[in-house]
Amino acid sequence: MSFEYPEDLKYLDSHEYVRLENDVATVGITAFAIDQLGDIVFVELPEVGDDLAQGETMGNIESVKAVEDIYAPVSGTVLECNNAIVDAPEQLAADPYGEGWLIKIKMSTLAALDRAMSAPEYRAKVEGE
Amino acid sequence: MTESLKTTPLFHQHQHLNARMMGFGGWSMPVQYEGITAEHHSVRQNVGMFDISHMGKFLLKGPHLREQLQPLVPSDLSQLVPGQAKYSVFLNEQAGIIDDLIFYFEGYTDAGLETGKLIVNAATTVKDKAWLLEHLCAEQIGFEDVSAAQVLIAIQGPRAIATLQSLTPTDLNTIRNYRHQAGTILGQPAWFARTGYTGEDGFEVMVDPDTGQHLWQTLLDAGVTPCGLGARDTLRLEAAMALYGQDIDDTITPYEAGLGWLVNLDKGNFIGVDTLQAQQQNGLKQQLVGLEMQGRHIARHDYPVCLNNETVGKVTSGTFSPTLGKAIALAYVPPSLAKPGTELQVMIRNKPQRATVVKKPFYQRAKP
C-alpha cells in the first residue's frame, strides 16, 4: 500500500513528521504509522509549557491492538496541543498532515533535525519494510 | 519471524484480500482486513466470517468414549445427548487449566462405539494431543488429528443463519445453541456447530479444503465481512470469554477464572478435583473480574491493578470496546475487591488510571 508523504516535511525513524516554520516545529505521525497501528482510540500528549528533549517520550498513541510511544523529534517547549485530536483520535487517520497534527514545539536549537529524512528517503525506508 | 509458520487452506484468500497477517499459535493468520473496528461492528450488526482452521480438531471414536474422557474434565459428559456440545477444560493435578475446549458428542456407530469431536486451541494442539493419548486407553480409542486437513469457518452475527441457510439444505434453525449436526453445504459434506467465540449467534462449519475455499468465496460474494483475529479478540472480550494463554493457563483454576459453572464436583473422580474441593471450602485467592476504565487509556495484558498505590492484581486482557465505546479489561483481583462497583486503579505507564469493577459479560446480545 502506498501513502502520501508531503515533500515539505521532515521524517523520523520513529515515524513522526515535522513541519518547520521558523523556530516552530509542528509534529504529527505519518500515514504509514497510522495505518500500521490500525483503528486509533487514544492519544496522550504533553502539556503546553512542557520542556521536551529530543528523543524523549512525549506521549503515546493507542490503537485497538497496540500502544506506541511518540518521541519528541526536536528539543524545545510545547507551544500548543491539538485537543481536537485528543477528543476524537479516530479522526487522526483522515488527515494526518493537516487536521491531524499533534503538537507545536518552539525549538531550542535549529540544528537538531540534521538526521531526519526527506520524503523520498522516508518512503523508500517504509516501503522497503 | 524465524520459525516457519503453518498456513491454512484459505491463506491465498487472505492474501487476495490484502489481510495483514501475523503469527498466532504457530500459524500465519489474518489480524485484520479492512480494520478491526469495522469488522467488529459487522459481526455485532450484520454478519462476519473468520478462518479458524488453525484450531486443533480431533476426531474420537471408541467404546464408552465419554466415560474415558470424564477423568480429564471437571464437567459431566454422561448426560450429553447425541448432537449436543459441551464447553469444558482439561485440568492438571493442581486444577490448573491445560486448555479450554468444546467436546461435540456425535452419537453411536452401528457397532455401538461412541464418536465425538474435540476442538481445542491452536497453540495447545500438540500438548492436548499428547495429554489425551497419555490418558485415554490407546488400544480402544480411535484418535484422528484433522487439524491441518480440515477447514473451519465461523460465520457469526445476527444475519449468520439466514446467510448460511441459502447454501445448505440442512435446516439450520433446528440446530439449537450448543448443538451440532452433519449435513451438506454447496453440495459437499459439511459439519455445522452452533457455537462461536463472539457473543453472537452463528455457526462454525467444518469442510474439506476445496469446499472451504469455495465456501469462503461464496460467503464473500454474499456480502459477509471477512474478519481477522483482531476483531475476534475484541468480540470475545466484550462477551467476557477467556482466551487461553492470556486469561487462563495452567496456573489458574476454573473457579478463579469464573468457569465454576462447568465444574461438577459430584460427577465422580477427575484430575484436579481435590484442589477444586479445597478451593470451594477455603475460598479463592484471586478471581477474574471485568473492569471498565474511566478514561480512554487501555489496560493491557500484565498491567498491575492497584488499590491505594498497592498492587492487588493484574490485567490479563484489555481493549477498547467498539460496541460500548469504552476501554474494558479482564483482571485477577482478590475476592474482597471483586464486587461490581469497586473502584480500583490500573497502572498504565507508571500512572494510576481509574477503573471500576463491572459485571461480566460487558456485552450480551438481546435474545430473540
GROMACS .gro file of C-alpha atoms in nm:
model
  497
    1MET     CA    1   0.000   0.000   0.000
    2SER     CA    2   0.128   0.346  -0.085
    3PHE     CA    3   0.073   0.657   0.121
    4GLU     CA    4   0.127   1.027   0.080
    5TYR     CA    5   0.442   1.184   0.226
    6PRO     CA    6   0.442   1.560   0.167
    7GLU     CA    7   0.772   1.691   0.028
    8ASP     CA    8   0.790   1.987   0.265
    9LEU     CA    9   0.809   1.773   0.580
   10LYS     CA   10   1.095   1.602   0.760
   11TYR     CA   11   1.055   1.241   0.876
   12LEU     CA   12   1.195   1.046   1.168
   13ASP     CA   13   1.285   0.677   1.201
   14SER     CA   14   1.018   0.650   1.468
   15HIS     CA   15   0.751   0.770   1.219
   16GLU     CA   16   0.692   1.124   1.341
   17TYR     CA   17   0.692   1.403   1.087
   18VAL     CA   18   0.799   1.762   1.146
   19ARG     CA   19   0.686   2.075   0.965
   20LEU     CA   20   0.926   2.365   1.022
   21GLU     CA   21   0.811   2.726   1.025
   22ASN     CA   22   1.090   2.947   1.154
   23ASP     CA   23   1.165   2.811   1.502
   24VAL     CA   24   0.831   2.632   1.544
   25ALA     CA   25   0.805   2.258   1.471
   26THR     CA   26   0.463   2.108   1.410
   27VAL     CA   27   0.477   1.738   1.490
   28GLY     CA   28   0.249   1.456   1.382
   29ILE     CA   29   0.251   1.088   1.289
   30THR     CA   30   0.296   0.963   0.934
   31ALA     CA   31   0.020   0.799   0.734
   32PHE     CA   32   0.228   0.481   0.726
   33ALA     CA   33   0.246   0.460   1.106
   34ILE     CA   34  -0.124   0.535   1.143
   35ASP     CA   35  -0.208   0.256   0.901
   36GLN     CA   36   0.020   0.015   1.085
   37LEU     CA   37  -0.147   0.093   1.417
   38GLY     CA   38  -0.498   0.039   1.285
   39ASP     CA   39  -0.803   0.195   1.449
   40ILE     CA   40  -0.673   0.465   1.682
   41VAL     CA   41  -0.865   0.512   2.004
   42PHE     CA   42  -0.646   0.722   2.228
   43VAL     CA   43  -0.379   0.988   2.204
   44GLU     CA   44  -0.188   1.123   2.502
   45LEU     CA   45   0.015   1.442   2.457
   46PRO     CA   46   0.238   1.655   2.678
   47GLU     CA   47   0.111   1.977   2.837
   48VAL     CA   48   0.157   2.322   2.695
   49GLY     CA   49   0.472   2.465   2.850
   50ASP     CA   50   0.645   2.129   2.897
   51ASP     CA   51   1.011   2.124   2.805
   52LEU     CA   52   1.100   1.835   2.578
   53ALA     CA   53   1.440   1.688   2.500
   54GLN     CA   54   1.493   1.542   2.156
   55GLY     CA   55   1.429   1.167   2.153
   56GLU     CA   56   1.235   1.152   2.478
   57THR     CA   57   0.887   1.003   2.500
   58MET     CA   58   0.642   1.288   2.481
   59GLY     CA   59   0.319   1.093   2.459
   60ASN     CA   60   0.164   0.785   2.317
   61ILE     CA   61  -0.085   0.669   2.067
   62GLU     CA   62  -0.306   0.373   2.125
   63SER     CA   63  -0.498   0.162   1.879
   64VAL     CA   64  -0.731  -0.129   1.944
   65LYS     CA   65  -0.439  -0.367   1.911
   66ALA     CA   66  -0.127  -0.181   2.030
   67VAL     CA   67   0.024   0.119   2.204
   68GLU     CA   68   0.322   0.310   2.067
   69ASP     CA   69   0.530   0.588   2.217
   70ILE     CA   70   0.558   0.922   2.043
   71TYR     CA   71   0.908   1.068   2.059
   72ALA     CA   72   0.997   1.434   2.060
   73PRO     CA   73   1.173   1.492   1.725
   74VAL     CA   74   1.327   1.816   1.848
   75SER     CA   75   1.414   1.982   2.178
   76GLY     CA   76   1.206   2.275   2.290
   77THR     CA   77   0.896   2.396   2.468
   78VAL     CA   78   0.542   2.284   2.389
   79LEU     CA   79   0.352   2.581   2.244
   80GLU     CA   80   0.024   2.417   2.156
   81CYS     CA   81  -0.150   2.077   2.163
   82ASN     CA   82  -0.418   1.964   1.922
   83ASN     CA   83  -0.700   1.896   2.168
   84ALA     CA   84  -0.943   1.821   1.886
   85ILE     CA   85  -0.741   1.506   1.815
   86VAL     CA   86  -0.722   1.413   2.182
   87ASP     CA   87  -1.103   1.434   2.193
   88ALA     CA   88  -1.156   1.248   1.864
   89PRO     CA   89  -0.847   1.035   1.796
   90GLU     CA   90  -1.029   0.834   1.530
   91GLN     CA   91  -1.003   1.150   1.312
   92LEU     CA   92  -0.625   1.120   1.300
   93ALA     CA   93  -0.626   0.884   1.004
   94ALA     CA   94  -0.837   1.117   0.789
   95ASP     CA   95  -0.580   1.397   0.761
   96PRO     CA   96  -0.253   1.310   0.936
   97TYR     CA   97  -0.056   1.602   0.787
   98GLY     CA   98  -0.328   1.865   0.829
   99GLU     CA   99  -0.602   1.847   1.094
  100GLY     CA  100  -0.420   1.551   1.246
  101TRP     CA  101  -0.116   1.742   1.374
  102LEU     CA  102  -0.035   1.666   1.738
  103ILE     CA  103   0.178   1.939   1.896
  104LYS     CA  104   0.373   2.253   1.814
  105ILE     CA  105   0.716   2.291   1.973
  106LYS     CA  106   0.917   2.610   1.999
  107MET     CA  107   1.260   2.472   1.916
  108SER     CA  108   1.554   2.544   2.143
  109THR     CA  109   1.804   2.470   1.865
  110LEU     CA  110   1.764   2.469   1.490
  111ALA     CA  111   2.040   2.224   1.410
  112ALA     CA  112   1.854   1.935   1.564
  113LEU     CA  113   1.687   1.796   1.252
  114ASP     CA  114   2.003   1.706   1.062
  115ARG     CA  115   1.936   1.335   1.095
  116ALA     CA  116   1.576   1.349   0.978
  117MET     CA  117   1.479   1.205   0.639
  118SER     CA  118   1.332   1.372   0.334
  119ALA     CA  119   1.000   1.244   0.196
  120PRO     CA  120   1.162   1.019  -0.071
  121GLU     CA  121   1.406   0.878   0.184
  122TYR     CA  122   1.127   0.801   0.429
  123ARG     CA  123   0.911   0.647   0.157
  124ALA     CA  124   1.198   0.423   0.049
  125LYS     CA  125   1.250   0.315   0.409
  126VAL     CA  126   0.891   0.226   0.496
  127GLU     CA  127   0.800   0.075   0.162
  128GLY     CA  128   1.105  -0.148   0.188
  129GLU     CA  129   0.992  -0.275   0.530
  130MET     CA  130   0.989  -1.437   1.223
  131THR     CA  131   1.248  -1.710   1.236
  132GLU     CA  132   1.027  -2.016   1.264
  133SER     CA  133   0.825  -2.101   0.958
  134LEU     CA  134   0.454  -2.062   1.018
  135LYS     CA  135   0.186  -2.302   0.904
  136THR     CA  136  -0.077  -2.168   0.668
  137THR     CA  137  -0.442  -2.264   0.648
  138PRO     CA  138  -0.603  -2.375   0.318
  139LEU     CA  139  -0.751  -2.022   0.299
  140PHE     CA  140  -0.412  -1.846   0.303
  141HIS     CA  141  -0.437  -1.732  -0.059
  142GLN     CA  142  -0.786  -1.596   0.005
  143HIS     CA  143  -0.641  -1.384   0.288
  144GLN     CA  144  -0.358  -1.263   0.067
  145HIS     CA  145  -0.601  -1.181  -0.209
  146LEU     CA  146  -0.796  -0.963   0.038
  147ASN     CA  147  -0.473  -0.786   0.145
  148ALA     CA  148  -0.512  -0.909   0.500
  149ARG     CA  149  -0.248  -0.808   0.750
  150MET     CA  150  -0.101  -1.140   0.866
  151MET     CA  151   0.063  -1.234   1.195
  152GLY     CA  152   0.195  -1.543   1.368
  153PHE     CA  153  -0.053  -1.696   1.611
  154GLY     CA  154  -0.010  -2.034   1.778
  155GLY     CA  155   0.237  -2.138   1.507
  156TRP     CA  156   0.009  -2.031   1.221
  157SER     CA  157   0.017  -1.734   0.986
  158MET     CA  158  -0.327  -1.583   1.043
  159PRO     CA  159  -0.510  -1.267   0.935
  160VAL     CA  160  -0.526  -0.998   1.206
  161GLN     CA  161  -0.744  -0.763   1.004
  162TYR     CA  162  -0.868  -0.693   0.654
  163GLU     CA  163  -1.039  -0.352   0.642
  164GLY     CA  164  -0.992  -0.273   1.010
  165ILE     CA  165  -1.072  -0.421   1.349
  166THR     CA  166  -1.349  -0.179   1.443
  167ALA     CA  167  -1.540  -0.210   1.115
  168GLU     CA  168  -1.510  -0.590   1.125
  169HIS     CA  169  -1.627  -0.591   1.486
  170HIS     CA  170  -1.938  -0.388   1.405
  171SER     CA  171  -2.017  -0.615   1.109
  172VAL     CA  172  -2.040  -0.913   1.342
  173ARG     CA  173  -2.249  -0.727   1.602
  174GLN     CA  174  -2.487  -0.575   1.348
  175ASN     CA  175  -2.480  -0.796   1.041
  176VAL     CA  176  -2.263  -1.099   0.961
  177GLY     CA  177  -1.891  -1.170   0.958
  178MET     CA  178  -1.674  -1.476   0.896
  179PHE     CA  179  -1.347  -1.595   1.043
  180ASP     CA  180  -1.099  -1.852   0.919
  181ILE     CA  181  -1.042  -2.059   1.232
  182SER     CA  182  -0.885  -2.354   1.053
  183HIS     CA  183  -0.582  -2.315   1.280
  184MET     CA  184  -0.775  -2.461   1.572
  185GLY     CA  185  -0.696  -2.813   1.686
  186LYS     CA  186  -0.954  -3.065   1.563
  187PHE     CA  187  -0.961  -3.421   1.691
  188LEU     CA  188  -1.199  -3.698   1.587
  189LEU     CA  189  -1.252  -3.963   1.854
  190LYS     CA  190  -1.420  -4.300   1.844
  191GLY     CA  191  -1.435  -4.582   2.092
  192PRO     CA  192  -1.634  -4.782   2.343
  193HIS     CA  193  -1.752  -4.562   2.630
  194LEU     CA  194  -1.574  -4.259   2.484
  195ARG     CA  195  -1.739  -4.015   2.723
  196GLU     CA  196  -1.659  -4.235   3.021
  197GLN     CA  197  -1.295  -4.236   2.911
  198LEU     CA  198  -1.292  -3.856   2.882
  199GLN     CA  199  -1.466  -3.799   3.216
  200PRO     CA  200  -1.146  -3.808   3.430
  201LEU     CA  201  -0.990  -3.537   3.210
  202VAL     CA  202  -1.261  -3.273   3.250
  203PRO     CA  203  -1.448  -3.129   3.550
  204SER     CA  204  -1.775  -3.130   3.354
  205ASP     CA  205  -2.020  -3.417   3.342
  206LEU     CA  206  -2.028  -3.556   2.990
  207SER     CA  207  -2.251  -3.851   3.079
  208GLN     CA  208  -2.574  -3.654   3.035
  209LEU     CA  209  -2.493  -3.533   2.683
  210VAL     CA  210  -2.728  -3.648   2.411
  211PRO     CA  211  -2.613  -3.713   2.052
  212GLY     CA  212  -2.577  -3.381   1.875
  213GLN     CA  213  -2.501  -3.188   2.191
  214ALA     CA  214  -2.181  -2.993   2.266
  215LYS     CA  215  -2.015  -2.903   2.594
  216TYR     CA  216  -1.762  -2.630   2.669
  217SER     CA  217  -1.506  -2.756   2.921
  218VAL     CA  218  -1.138  -2.760   3.019
  219PHE     CA  219  -0.859  -3.012   3.064
  220LEU     CA  220  -0.712  -2.982   3.415
  221ASN     CA  221  -0.379  -3.080   3.566
  222GLU     CA  222  -0.346  -3.228   3.917
  223GLN     CA  223  -0.347  -2.878   4.069
  224ALA     CA  224  -0.668  -2.800   3.877
  225GLY     CA  225  -0.473  -2.562   3.651
  226ILE     CA  226  -0.625  -2.530   3.307
  227ILE     CA  227  -0.428  -2.720   3.041
  228ASP     CA  228  -0.665  -2.592   2.774
  229ASP     CA  229  -1.024  -2.495   2.716
  230LEU     CA  230  -1.216  -2.689   2.456
  231ILE     CA  231  -1.551  -2.788   2.317
  232PHE     CA  232  -1.650  -3.153   2.311
  233TYR     CA  233  -1.909  -3.235   2.047
  234PHE     CA  234  -2.083  -3.564   2.123
  235GLU     CA  235  -2.200  -3.718   1.797
  236GLY     CA  236  -2.358  -4.048   1.897
  237TYR     CA  237  -2.309  -4.417   1.835
  238THR     CA  238  -2.183  -4.623   1.543
  239ASP     CA  239  -2.367  -4.936   1.432
  240ALA     CA  240  -2.114  -5.133   1.636
  241GLY     CA  241  -2.209  -4.931   1.945
  242LEU     CA  242  -1.896  -4.720   1.958
  243GLU     CA  243  -1.932  -4.357   2.071
  244THR     CA  244  -1.800  -4.083   1.844
  245GLY     CA  245  -1.725  -3.719   1.905
  246LYS     CA  246  -1.510  -3.424   1.810
  247LEU     CA  247  -1.283  -3.216   2.026
  248ILE     CA  248  -1.192  -2.863   1.919
  249VAL     CA  249  -0.902  -2.708   2.107
  250ASN     CA  250  -0.676  -2.404   2.080
  251ALA     CA  251  -0.415  -2.385   1.803
  252ALA     CA  252  -0.115  -2.319   2.027
  253THR     CA  253  -0.204  -2.611   2.256
  254THR     CA  254  -0.294  -2.870   1.992
  255VAL     CA  255   0.028  -3.071   2.032
  256LYS     CA  256   0.017  -3.057   2.413
  257ASP     CA  257  -0.350  -3.160   2.420
  258LYS     CA  258  -0.294  -3.448   2.182
  259ALA     CA  259  -0.014  -3.584   2.399
  260TRP     CA  260  -0.227  -3.543   2.712
  261LEU     CA  261  -0.519  -3.727   2.553
  262LEU     CA  262  -0.310  -4.012   2.417
  263GLU     CA  263  -0.144  -4.049   2.757
  264HIS     CA  264  -0.474  -4.073   2.943
  265LEU     CA  265  -0.709  -4.246   2.703
  266CYS     CA  266  -0.698  -4.620   2.660
  267ALA     CA  267  -0.499  -4.611   2.337
  268GLU     CA  268  -0.586  -4.956   2.205
  269GLN     CA  269  -0.957  -4.886   2.242
  270ILE     CA  270  -0.989  -4.526   2.125
  271GLY     CA  271  -0.961  -4.427   1.764
  272PHE     CA  272  -0.793  -4.087   1.755
  273GLU     CA  273  -0.756  -3.880   1.441
  274ASP     CA  274  -0.598  -3.536   1.430
  275VAL     CA  275  -0.756  -3.348   1.139
  276SER     CA  276  -0.624  -3.007   1.246
  277ALA     CA  277  -0.433  -2.948   0.923
  278ALA     CA  278  -0.670  -3.143   0.698
  279GLN     CA  279  -0.999  -2.961   0.751
  280VAL     CA  280  -1.118  -2.604   0.710
  281LEU     CA  281  -1.317  -2.443   0.989
  282ILE     CA  282  -1.504  -2.120   0.917
  283ALA     CA  283  -1.702  -1.934   1.183
  284ILE     CA  284  -1.999  -1.738   1.047
  285GLN     CA  285  -2.126  -1.507   1.320
  286GLY     CA  286  -2.375  -1.226   1.363
  287PRO     CA  287  -2.750  -1.157   1.353
  288ARG     CA  288  -2.763  -1.241   0.980
  289ALA     CA  289  -2.540  -1.551   1.004
  290ILE     CA  290  -2.814  -1.813   0.997
  291ALA     CA  291  -3.007  -1.655   0.709
  292THR     CA  292  -2.690  -1.614   0.502
  293LEU     CA  293  -2.571  -1.968   0.559
  294GLN     CA  294  -2.916  -2.121   0.512
  295SER     CA  295  -2.922  -2.026   0.144
  296LEU     CA  296  -2.620  -2.255   0.085
  297THR     CA  297  -2.742  -2.571   0.258
  298PRO     CA  298  -3.049  -2.800   0.260
  299THR     CA  299  -2.984  -2.867   0.631
  300ASP     CA  300  -3.246  -2.683   0.836
  301LEU     CA  301  -3.015  -2.469   1.049
  302ASN     CA  302  -3.290  -2.333   1.272
  303THR     CA  303  -3.347  -2.682   1.413
  304ILE     CA  304  -2.986  -2.695   1.535
  305ARG     CA  305  -3.014  -2.514   1.866
  306ASN     CA  306  -2.742  -2.332   2.057
  307TYR     CA  307  -2.455  -2.566   2.152
  308ARG     CA  308  -2.591  -2.835   1.920
  309HIS     CA  309  -2.428  -2.966   1.604
  310GLN     CA  310  -2.513  -3.180   1.303
  311ALA     CA  311  -2.359  -3.322   0.988
  312GLY     CA  312  -2.507  -3.213   0.657
  313THR     CA  313  -2.401  -3.066   0.326
  314ILE     CA  314  -2.308  -2.722   0.200
  315LEU     CA  315  -2.264  -2.627  -0.166
  316GLY     CA  316  -2.331  -2.995  -0.235
  317GLN     CA  317  -2.039  -3.117  -0.027
  318PRO     CA  318  -2.024  -3.285   0.315
  319ALA     CA  319  -2.014  -3.036   0.599
  320TRP     CA  320  -2.047  -3.028   0.974
  321PHE     CA  321  -2.243  -2.750   1.141
  322ALA     CA  322  -2.194  -2.647   1.504
  323ARG     CA  323  -2.399  -2.368   1.658
  324THR     CA  324  -2.109  -2.245   1.866
  325GLY     CA  325  -1.879  -1.945   1.847
  326TYR     CA  326  -1.648  -1.704   2.019
  327THR     CA  327  -1.809  -1.367   1.954
  328GLY     CA  328  -2.116  -1.343   2.177
  329GLU     CA  329  -2.336  -1.350   1.866
  330ASP     CA  330  -2.550  -1.622   1.715
  331GLY     CA  331  -2.388  -1.823   1.438
  332PHE     CA  332  -2.226  -2.143   1.322
  333GLU     CA  333  -1.884  -2.296   1.293
  334VAL     CA  334  -1.868  -2.504   0.975
  335MET     CA  335  -1.612  -2.775   0.906
  336VAL     CA  336  -1.546  -2.879   0.547
  337ASP     CA  337  -1.262  -3.016   0.332
  338PRO     CA  338  -1.011  -2.758   0.197
  339ASP     CA  339  -1.157  -2.732  -0.156
  340THR     CA  340  -1.508  -2.683  -0.024
  341GLY     CA  341  -1.365  -2.440   0.233
  342GLN     CA  342  -1.218  -2.218  -0.037
  343HIS     CA  343  -1.541  -2.233  -0.235
  344LEU     CA  344  -1.748  -2.157   0.076
  345TRP     CA  345  -1.525  -1.862   0.173
  346GLN     CA  346  -1.562  -1.708  -0.173
  347THR     CA  347  -1.937  -1.774  -0.182
  348LEU     CA  348  -1.985  -1.606   0.154
  349LEU     CA  349  -1.768  -1.315   0.045
  350ASP     CA  350  -1.981  -1.275  -0.268
  351ALA     CA  351  -2.291  -1.284  -0.047
  352GLY     CA  352  -2.161  -0.979   0.140
  353VAL     CA  353  -2.026  -1.148   0.452
  354THR     CA  354  -1.746  -0.939   0.607
  355PRO     CA  355  -1.414  -1.122   0.641
  356CYS     CA  356  -1.288  -1.069   0.997
  357GLY     CA  357  -0.944  -1.128   1.145
  358LEU     CA  358  -0.810  -1.228   1.483
  359GLY     CA  359  -0.815  -0.862   1.593
  360ALA     CA  360  -1.194  -0.842   1.577
  361ARG     CA  361  -1.221  -1.195   1.713
  362ASP     CA  362  -1.035  -1.070   2.021
  363THR     CA  363  -1.246  -0.756   2.075
  364LEU     CA  364  -1.566  -0.955   2.022
  365ARG     CA  365  -1.477  -1.234   2.263
  366LEU     CA  366  -1.355  -0.983   2.520
  367GLU     CA  367  -1.684  -0.790   2.515
  368ALA     CA  368  -1.854  -1.125   2.568
  369ALA     CA  369  -1.602  -1.189   2.853
  370MET     CA  370  -1.492  -1.520   2.703
  371ALA     CA  371  -1.150  -1.630   2.825
  372LEU     CA  372  -0.853  -1.650   2.589
  373TYR     CA  373  -0.621  -1.939   2.667
  374GLY     CA  374  -0.265  -1.833   2.741
  375GLN     CA  375  -0.384  -1.489   2.841
  376ASP     CA  376  -0.681  -1.504   3.082
  377ILE     CA  377  -0.645  -1.869   3.168
  378ASP     CA  378  -0.344  -2.101   3.183
  379ASP     CA  379  -0.209  -2.398   3.375
  380THR     CA  380  -0.176  -2.194   3.696
  381ILE     CA  381  -0.540  -2.081   3.701
  382THR     CA  382  -0.832  -2.297   3.815
  383PRO     CA  383  -1.182  -2.288   3.667
  384TYR     CA  384  -1.319  -2.134   3.986
  385GLU     CA  385  -1.068  -1.848   3.970
  386ALA     CA  386  -1.146  -1.793   3.603
  387GLY     CA  387  -1.520  -1.764   3.665
  388LEU     CA  388  -1.576  -2.101   3.499
  389GLY     CA  389  -1.728  -2.266   3.806
  390TRP     CA  390  -2.042  -2.330   3.603
  391LEU     CA  391  -1.865  -2.603   3.410
  392VAL     CA  392  -1.744  -2.784   3.724
  393ASN     CA  393  -1.948  -3.072   3.862
  394LEU     CA  394  -1.790  -3.197   4.185
  395ASP     CA  395  -2.045  -3.477   4.224
  396LYS     CA  396  -1.984  -3.647   3.890
  397GLY     CA  397  -1.711  -3.882   4.016
  398ASN     CA  398  -1.334  -3.863   4.021
  399PHE     CA  399  -1.145  -3.639   3.780
  400ILE     CA  400  -0.799  -3.488   3.763
  401GLY     CA  401  -0.782  -3.174   3.977
  402VAL     CA  402  -1.090  -3.249   4.186
  403ASP     CA  403  -0.903  -3.224   4.519
  404THR     CA  404  -0.784  -2.871   4.454
  405LEU     CA  405  -1.128  -2.762   4.341
  406GLN     CA  406  -1.289  -2.913   4.651
  407ALA     CA  407  -1.035  -2.733   4.869
  408GLN     CA  408  -1.097  -2.405   4.689
  409GLN     CA  409  -1.468  -2.447   4.731
  410GLN     CA  410  -1.425  -2.494   5.104
  411ASN     CA  411  -1.146  -2.246   5.173
  412GLY     CA  412  -1.223  -1.979   4.917
  413LEU     CA  413  -1.012  -1.828   4.643
  414LYS     CA  414  -0.706  -1.606   4.647
  415GLN     CA  415  -0.797  -1.437   4.320
  416GLN     CA  416  -1.077  -1.425   4.071
  417LEU     CA  417  -1.132  -1.290   3.724
  418VAL     CA  418  -1.335  -0.969   3.708
  419GLY     CA  419  -1.442  -0.725   3.443
  420LEU     CA  420  -1.302  -0.373   3.460
  421GLU     CA  421  -1.432  -0.062   3.291
  422MET     CA  422  -1.180   0.219   3.258
  423GLN     CA  423  -1.295   0.570   3.345
  424GLY     CA  424  -1.078   0.731   3.078
  425ARG     CA  425  -0.969   0.622   2.732
  426HIS     CA  426  -0.646   0.454   2.848
  427ILE     CA  427  -0.640   0.088   2.759
  428ALA     CA  428  -0.537  -0.156   3.029
  429ARG     CA  429  -0.338  -0.430   2.861
  430HIS     CA  430  -0.207  -0.777   2.946
  431ASP     CA  431   0.013  -0.783   3.260
  432TYR     CA  432  -0.055  -0.423   3.369
  433PRO     CA  433  -0.075  -0.407   3.752
  434VAL     CA  434  -0.409  -0.347   3.923
  435CYS     CA  435  -0.376  -0.127   4.232
  436LEU     CA  436  -0.571  -0.007   4.530
  437ASN     CA  437  -0.425   0.296   4.710
  438ASN     CA  438  -0.088   0.253   4.538
  439GLU     CA  439  -0.060  -0.112   4.641
  440THR     CA  440  -0.060  -0.380   4.372
  441VAL     CA  441  -0.356  -0.612   4.426
  442GLY     CA  442  -0.382  -0.792   4.094
  443LYS     CA  443  -0.310  -0.784   3.725
  444VAL     CA  444  -0.482  -0.733   3.395
  445THR     CA  445  -0.500  -1.034   3.164
  446SER     CA  446  -0.679  -0.885   2.861
  447GLY     CA  447  -0.781  -0.535   2.767
  448THR     CA  448  -0.904  -0.345   2.468
  449PHE     CA  449  -1.115  -0.056   2.356
  450SER     CA  450  -1.467  -0.193   2.325
  451PRO     CA  451  -1.609  -0.083   1.990
  452THR     CA  452  -1.964  -0.162   2.100
  453LEU     CA  453  -1.952   0.022   2.433
  454GLY     CA  454  -1.710   0.296   2.327
  455LYS     CA  455  -1.510   0.239   2.644
  456ALA     CA  456  -1.187   0.072   2.744
  457ILE     CA  457  -1.256  -0.264   2.910
  458ALA     CA  458  -1.037  -0.531   3.066
  459LEU     CA  459  -1.032  -0.864   3.243
  460ALA     CA  460  -0.817  -0.881   3.556
  461TYR     CA  461  -0.744  -1.106   3.851
  462VAL     CA  462  -0.809  -0.945   4.192
  463PRO     CA  463  -0.873  -1.080   4.543
  464PRO     CA  464  -1.238  -1.180   4.601
  465SER     CA  465  -1.275  -0.893   4.851
  466LEU     CA  466  -1.227  -0.649   4.561
  467ALA     CA  467  -1.436  -0.838   4.306
  468LYS     CA  468  -1.773  -0.681   4.378
  469PRO     CA  469  -1.918  -0.474   4.092
  470GLY     CA  470  -1.879  -0.105   4.173
  471THR     CA  471  -1.542  -0.148   4.344
  472GLU     CA  472  -1.310   0.138   4.249
  473LEU     CA  473  -0.955   0.030   4.157
  474GLN     CA  474  -0.668   0.167   3.952
  475VAL     CA  475  -0.467   0.019   3.668
  476MET     CA  476  -0.106   0.131   3.641
  477ILE     CA  477  -0.057   0.245   3.283
  478ARG     CA  478   0.292   0.367   3.202
  479ASN     CA  479   0.356   0.436   3.571
  480LYS     CA  480   0.040   0.637   3.626
  481PRO     CA  481  -0.267   0.507   3.807
  482GLN     CA  482  -0.580   0.522   3.592
  483ARG     CA  483  -0.925   0.477   3.744
  484ALA     CA  484  -1.109   0.153   3.680
  485THR     CA  485  -1.438   0.017   3.811
  486VAL     CA  486  -1.525  -0.348   3.860
  487VAL     CA  487  -1.829  -0.429   3.646
  488LYS     CA  488  -2.046  -0.734   3.594
  489LYS     CA  489  -1.940  -0.974   3.316
  490PRO     CA  490  -2.007  -1.001   3.029
  491PHE     CA  491  -1.955  -0.646   2.908
  492TYR     CA  492  -2.189  -0.716   2.619
  493GLN     CA  493  -2.478  -0.956   2.589
  494ARG     CA  494  -2.687  -0.984   2.276
  495ALA     CA  495  -3.061  -0.937   2.305
  496LYS     CA  496  -3.221  -1.281   2.295
  497PRO     CA  497  -3.498  -1.308   2.035
   0.00000   0.00000   0.00000
